[in-house]
Amino acid sequence: MLMRVAQIGSGTPEIAVLAGVHGDEPCGVRAVERLLEERPTVQRPVKLVVANEKALERRVRFVDEDLNRVFPGDPDAETHERRLAHRLVEELEDCLTFSMHSTQSYADPFAIVDGVDETAARLCPQLPVTAMVETENFAEGRLMTEIDTIEVECGQQGSESAAQNANRLMRAFLTAVGVLPGDTVSRDLPVFRLTDVVPKEPADTYEVFVENFTEVEAGAPFAAADGNEQVADEPFYPVLMSPYGYRDVFGYAAEKLEVLESPTAAD
Ligand SMILES: [Zn+2]
């Protein structure tokens, strides 16, 4: 039992929804399970994948190593996640994939893409997200390096609102790509590009003083390790920044690029 794969609708799917890349992020799994129970009538087939069942069962981020850092994986690897990564790539190869995550850093949903291509620019403004983040140089080992992927952060890990957001985001995505019938609402979307990782020193306690997606001014203290403050050399936008979300880093620094204007609404 490496992962769970299901399908709604007949034919070969070009669209996939992916949940449970991280085992301690149950929001997407609930959305997928709910969709499978409801079995809505679809206009084109969709593949549904729950990835790291072993980690989900244990309620841990991963069993051996972070799945979203080991793509493309290897069928003969020693670690569970590297083998799983290889299988996932085989399974998702021909699909535009919508991958749901949750974080310890920020409650509002946002989208993460490798780069802003035509697909991302068209679809992301139709999702109920507050921002789009380009990972660009920080995508190594992520699913999006192998598969055409839109990732969404649905909210705070384990929260009821993250589960509700996952459900709303997934349905908006499936509507935008024509799996589910109906219309989406478009909104203007600010785009950020990751520029740096923000490392953290080994310490017992960590603090973050700033809000994600809100500019930090040069000279402002933004985080602390065991009470030692870290001060911004240059202005930046914090993204995915939290005291304990990652082991070695607080999160990322980003620059703000542009605001994608929602296309003129169709009548
Ligand atoms: Zn995740």
Tab-separated table of C-alpha atoms and ligand atoms in Angstrom:
chain	number	residue	atom	x	y	z
A	1	MET	CA	0.000	0.000	0.000
A	2	LEU	CA	2.015	2.945	-1.308
A	3	MET	CA	-0.818	5.374	-2.080
A	4	ARG	CA	-4.535	5.566	-2.842
A	5	VAL	CA	-5.732	6.323	-6.390
A	6	ALA	CA	-9.340	6.833	-7.478
A	7	GLN	CA	-11.156	8.376	-10.390
A	8	ILE	CA	-14.461	10.123	-11.006
A	9	GLY	CA	-15.761	10.103	-14.581
A	10	SER	CA	-14.732	7.839	-17.422
A	11	GLY	CA	-11.831	8.161	-19.817
A	12	THR	CA	-8.206	9.113	-19.288
A	13	PRO	CA	-7.910	12.010	-16.835
A	14	GLU	CA	-5.807	15.065	-17.678
A	15	ILE	CA	-6.645	16.622	-14.317
A	16	ALA	CA	-5.613	15.306	-10.901
A	17	VAL	CA	-6.210	16.322	-7.305
A	18	LEU	CA	-3.487	15.337	-4.873
A	19	ALA	CA	-3.715	15.231	-1.066
A	20	GLY	CA	-1.537	13.983	1.754
A	21	VAL	CA	1.906	14.713	0.314
A	22	HIS	CA	2.659	15.493	3.968
A	23	GLY	CA	1.151	13.113	6.512
A	24	ASP	CA	0.465	15.799	9.121
A	25	GLU	CA	-1.672	17.862	6.738
A	26	PRO	CA	-5.074	16.132	6.682
A	27	CYS	CA	-7.096	18.991	5.115
A	28	GLY	CA	-6.761	17.844	1.513
A	29	VAL	CA	-7.512	14.230	2.360
A	30	ARG	CA	-10.834	15.250	3.852
A	31	ALA	CA	-11.697	17.234	0.727
A	32	VAL	CA	-10.875	14.263	-1.514
A	33	GLU	CA	-12.829	11.824	0.644
A	34	ARG	CA	-15.833	14.114	0.649
A	35	LEU	CA	-15.731	14.385	-3.145
A	36	LEU	CA	-15.492	10.601	-3.447
A	37	GLU	CA	-18.543	10.192	-1.207
A	38	GLU	CA	-20.559	12.721	-3.169
A	39	ARG	CA	-19.433	11.404	-6.574
A	40	PRO	CA	-20.661	14.497	-8.455
A	41	THR	CA	-21.444	14.307	-12.161
A	42	VAL	CA	-18.333	15.508	-13.964
A	43	GLN	CA	-17.836	17.022	-17.415
A	44	ARG	CA	-14.394	15.462	-17.766
A	45	PRO	CA	-12.638	12.774	-15.723
A	46	VAL	CA	-10.492	13.600	-12.708
A	47	LYS	CA	-7.953	11.468	-10.882
A	48	LEU	CA	-7.837	11.653	-7.086
A	49	VAL	CA	-4.674	10.635	-5.273
A	50	VAL	CA	-3.895	10.389	-1.560
A	51	ALA	CA	-0.119	10.212	-1.488
A	52	ASN	CA	1.620	9.349	1.743
A	53	GLU	CA	-0.822	7.018	3.483
A	54	LYS	CA	1.864	5.595	5.729
A	55	ALA	CA	2.740	9.044	7.088
A	56	LEU	CA	-0.954	10.000	7.335
A	57	GLU	CA	-1.609	6.930	9.429
A	58	ARG	CA	1.193	7.938	11.794
A	59	ARG	CA	0.212	11.634	11.611
A	60	VAL	CA	3.769	12.679	10.810
A	61	ARG	CA	5.065	14.878	7.991
A	62	PHE	CA	7.003	11.931	6.540
A	63	VAL	CA	8.255	8.456	7.401
A	64	ASP	CA	11.864	8.634	6.155
A	65	GLU	CA	12.290	12.004	4.458
A	66	ASP	CA	10.241	14.906	3.123
A	67	LEU	CA	8.361	13.647	0.051
A	68	ASN	CA	8.176	17.121	-1.455
A	69	ARG	CA	11.983	17.401	-1.517
A	70	VAL	CA	12.856	14.067	-3.177
A	71	PHE	CA	11.246	14.231	-6.627
A	72	PRO	CA	11.714	12.626	-9.159
A	73	GLY	CA	12.313	9.764	-6.706
A	74	ASP	CA	13.712	6.325	-7.444
A	75	PRO	CA	11.910	2.946	-7.635
A	76	ASP	CA	14.853	1.173	-5.951
A	77	ALA	CA	15.488	3.750	-3.231
A	78	GLU	CA	15.992	2.804	0.396
A	79	THR	CA	13.476	5.336	1.648
A	80	HIS	CA	9.697	5.061	1.495
A	81	GLU	CA	9.304	8.625	0.203
A	82	ARG	CA	11.759	8.247	-2.697
A	83	ARG	CA	9.950	5.127	-3.919
A	84	LEU	CA	6.617	6.878	-3.475
A	85	ALA	CA	7.855	9.950	-5.385
A	86	HIS	CA	8.716	7.757	-8.356
A	87	ARG	CA	5.266	6.128	-8.307
A	88	LEU	CA	3.555	9.486	-8.001
A	89	VAL	CA	5.358	10.821	-11.056
A	90	GLU	CA	4.220	7.758	-13.037
A	91	GLU	CA	0.663	8.258	-11.819
A	92	LEU	CA	0.478	12.035	-12.455
A	93	GLU	CA	2.651	12.332	-15.559
A	94	ASP	CA	-0.114	13.373	-17.939
A	95	CYS	CA	-2.181	15.411	-15.493
A	96	LEU	CA	-2.342	19.025	-14.451
A	97	THR	CA	-2.168	18.414	-10.709
A	98	PHE	CA	-3.751	20.379	-7.874
A	99	SER	CA	-1.839	19.598	-4.673
A	100	MET	CA	-3.240	20.620	-1.276
A	101	HIS	CA	-1.047	21.469	1.716
A	102	SER	CA	-1.366	23.279	5.044
A	103	THR	CA	1.170	25.239	7.097
A	104	GLN	CA	2.072	26.537	10.538
A	105	SER	CA	2.725	29.991	9.121
A	106	TYR	CA	-0.426	31.535	7.716
A	107	ALA	CA	-4.176	31.019	7.935
A	108	ASP	CA	-5.265	32.459	4.573
A	109	PRO	CA	-4.994	30.247	1.479
A	110	PHE	CA	-2.366	31.028	-1.149
A	111	ALA	CA	-1.085	29.335	-4.297
A	112	ILE	CA	2.462	28.157	-5.011
A	113	VAL	CA	3.749	27.583	-8.533
A	114	ASP	CA	7.095	26.869	-10.122
A	115	GLY	CA	6.740	29.915	-12.375
A	116	VAL	CA	3.851	32.013	-13.599
A	117	ASP	CA	3.021	30.369	-16.915
A	118	GLU	CA	-0.166	30.755	-18.921
A	119	THR	CA	-1.959	28.005	-16.963
A	120	ALA	CA	-1.091	29.461	-13.566
A	121	ALA	CA	-1.950	32.999	-14.667
A	122	ARG	CA	-5.327	31.825	-15.924
A	123	LEU	CA	-6.300	29.470	-13.088
A	124	CYS	CA	-4.905	30.969	-9.877
A	125	PRO	CA	-6.990	34.188	-10.000
A	126	GLN	CA	-10.055	31.910	-10.084
A	127	LEU	CA	-9.109	30.265	-6.777
A	128	PRO	CA	-10.091	31.730	-3.388
A	129	VAL	CA	-6.475	32.606	-2.538
A	130	THR	CA	-4.902	35.854	-1.333
A	131	ALA	CA	-1.552	35.525	-3.121
A	132	MET	CA	0.457	33.521	-5.613
A	133	VAL	CA	4.066	32.567	-4.846
A	134	GLU	CA	6.671	31.657	-7.461
A	135	THR	CA	9.223	29.263	-6.024
A	136	GLU	CA	11.534	29.488	-9.040
A	137	ASN	CA	15.012	28.734	-7.636
A	138	PHE	CA	13.696	27.019	-4.525
A	139	ALA	CA	11.706	24.256	-6.173
A	140	GLU	CA	14.393	21.562	-6.117
A	141	GLY	CA	12.992	18.142	-5.294
A	142	ARG	CA	9.401	19.340	-5.306
A	143	LEU	CA	6.631	17.632	-7.237
A	144	MET	CA	6.258	20.758	-9.400
A	145	THR	CA	9.698	20.165	-10.947
A	146	GLU	CA	8.365	16.939	-12.521
A	147	ILE	CA	4.635	17.480	-12.925
A	148	ASP	CA	2.599	20.469	-14.065
A	149	THR	CA	1.401	21.457	-10.589
A	150	ILE	CA	-0.517	24.136	-8.758
A	151	GLU	CA	0.071	23.825	-5.013
A	152	VAL	CA	-2.194	25.493	-2.515
A	153	GLU	CA	-1.626	26.189	1.148
A	154	CYS	CA	-5.085	25.798	2.665
A	155	GLY	CA	-4.491	27.226	6.154
A	156	GLN	CA	-3.210	26.240	9.586
A	157	GLN	CA	-2.225	22.595	9.865
A	158	GLY	CA	-4.902	20.451	11.472
A	159	SER	CA	-7.476	23.252	11.705
A	160	GLU	CA	-11.123	22.929	10.764
A	161	SER	CA	-10.833	26.056	8.604
A	162	ALA	CA	-7.974	24.510	6.600
A	163	ALA	CA	-10.208	21.522	5.862
A	164	GLN	CA	-13.051	23.811	4.767
A	165	ASN	CA	-10.659	25.903	2.674
A	166	ALA	CA	-9.255	22.773	1.014
A	167	ASN	CA	-12.757	21.796	-0.008
A	168	ARG	CA	-13.524	25.271	-1.411
A	169	LEU	CA	-10.165	25.520	-3.194
A	170	MET	CA	-10.464	22.082	-4.747
A	171	ARG	CA	-13.987	22.793	-6.032
A	172	ALA	CA	-12.932	26.176	-7.453
A	173	PHE	CA	-10.031	24.489	-9.224
A	174	LEU	CA	-12.231	21.699	-10.589
A	175	THR	CA	-14.735	24.292	-11.801
A	176	ALA	CA	-12.019	26.436	-13.407
A	177	VAL	CA	-10.695	23.466	-15.405
A	178	GLY	CA	-14.188	22.313	-16.423
A	179	VAL	CA	-14.443	19.119	-14.364
A	180	LEU	CA	-17.339	20.532	-12.330
A	181	PRO	CA	-20.014	22.656	-13.997
A	182	GLY	CA	-20.538	26.314	-13.119
A	183	ASP	CA	-18.607	29.555	-12.925
A	184	THR	CA	-15.765	30.784	-10.778
A	185	VAL	CA	-15.138	34.236	-9.328
A	186	SER	CA	-11.941	35.966	-10.458
A	187	ARG	CA	-9.960	38.320	-8.226
A	188	ASP	CA	-6.821	40.426	-8.525
A	189	LEU	CA	-3.879	38.435	-7.261
A	190	PRO	CA	-0.531	39.738	-5.960
A	191	VAL	CA	2.449	37.663	-7.105
A	192	PHE	CA	5.535	37.081	-4.964
A	193	ARG	CA	8.832	35.446	-5.906
A	194	LEU	CA	10.992	33.674	-3.340
A	195	THR	CA	14.462	35.241	-3.183
A	196	ASP	CA	16.119	33.634	-0.127
A	197	VAL	CA	15.710	31.061	2.580
A	198	VAL	CA	15.750	32.504	6.075
A	199	PRO	CA	17.932	30.153	8.124
A	200	LYS	CA	17.615	29.632	11.861
A	201	GLU	CA	20.404	28.840	14.300
A	202	PRO	CA	20.075	25.769	16.517
A	203	ALA	CA	18.206	26.915	19.643
A	204	ASP	CA	15.546	25.797	22.102
A	205	THR	CA	12.981	28.499	21.436
A	206	TYR	CA	12.104	30.440	18.329
A	207	GLU	CA	9.929	33.479	17.705
A	208	VAL	CA	8.686	35.213	14.566
A	209	PHE	CA	7.600	38.852	14.931
A	210	VAL	CA	6.265	39.560	11.452
A	211	GLU	CA	3.237	38.772	9.314
A	212	ASN	CA	3.611	36.729	6.159
A	213	PHE	CA	3.090	38.724	2.929
A	214	THR	CA	3.517	42.032	4.822
A	215	GLU	CA	6.708	43.940	3.993
A	216	VAL	CA	9.439	43.975	6.652
A	217	GLU	CA	11.497	47.186	6.654
A	218	ALA	CA	15.291	47.232	6.687
A	219	GLY	CA	16.517	47.326	10.277
A	220	ALA	CA	13.403	45.701	11.698
A	221	PRO	CA	13.798	42.658	13.951
A	222	PHE	CA	11.778	39.850	12.363
A	223	ALA	CA	12.612	36.704	14.346
A	224	ALA	CA	14.588	35.432	17.325
A	225	ALA	CA	16.366	32.234	18.354
A	226	ASP	CA	16.680	31.840	22.150
A	227	GLY	CA	15.919	35.547	22.430
A	228	ASN	CA	18.623	36.656	19.969
A	229	GLU	CA	16.916	38.904	17.475
A	230	GLN	CA	17.503	38.675	13.747
A	231	VAL	CA	17.304	42.009	11.937
A	232	ALA	CA	16.448	42.571	8.260
A	233	ASP	CA	19.406	43.834	6.173
A	234	GLU	CA	17.068	44.786	3.373
A	235	PRO	CA	13.316	45.083	3.087
A	236	PHE	CA	11.567	41.788	2.239
A	237	TYR	CA	8.248	39.993	2.283
A	238	PRO	CA	8.139	36.956	4.596
A	239	VAL	CA	6.556	33.824	3.110
A	240	LEU	CA	5.907	30.514	4.868
A	241	MET	CA	7.657	31.960	7.912
A	242	SER	CA	6.944	30.435	11.323
A	243	PRO	CA	8.867	29.608	14.510
A	244	TYR	CA	8.631	25.825	14.270
A	245	GLY	CA	7.231	24.960	10.823
A	246	TYR	CA	10.593	23.816	9.453
A	247	ARG	CA	13.575	22.306	11.222
A	248	ASP	CA	16.437	24.450	9.816
A	249	VAL	CA	14.754	27.553	8.451
A	250	PHE	CA	12.190	30.094	9.607
A	251	GLY	CA	10.859	30.245	6.070
A	252	TYR	CA	11.507	32.355	2.995
A	253	ALA	CA	12.098	35.933	1.949
A	254	ALA	CA	10.282	37.109	-1.163
A	255	GLU	CA	9.937	40.109	-3.427
A	256	LYS	CA	6.598	41.385	-4.684
A	257	LEU	CA	6.379	41.262	-8.457
A	258	GLU	CA	3.036	42.425	-9.747
A	259	VAL	CA	-0.667	42.121	-9.293
A	260	LEU	CA	-2.366	39.808	-11.776
A	261	GLU	CA	-5.526	41.624	-12.722
A	262	SER	CA	-8.539	39.422	-13.018
A	263	PRO	CA	-9.637	39.249	-16.650
A	264	THR	CA	-12.761	41.196	-17.515
A	265	ALA	CA	-15.607	39.054	-16.328
A	266	ALA	CA	-17.565	37.225	-18.992
A	267	ASP	CA	-21.254	38.014	-19.135
B	1	ZN	ZN	2.785	20.220	2.944
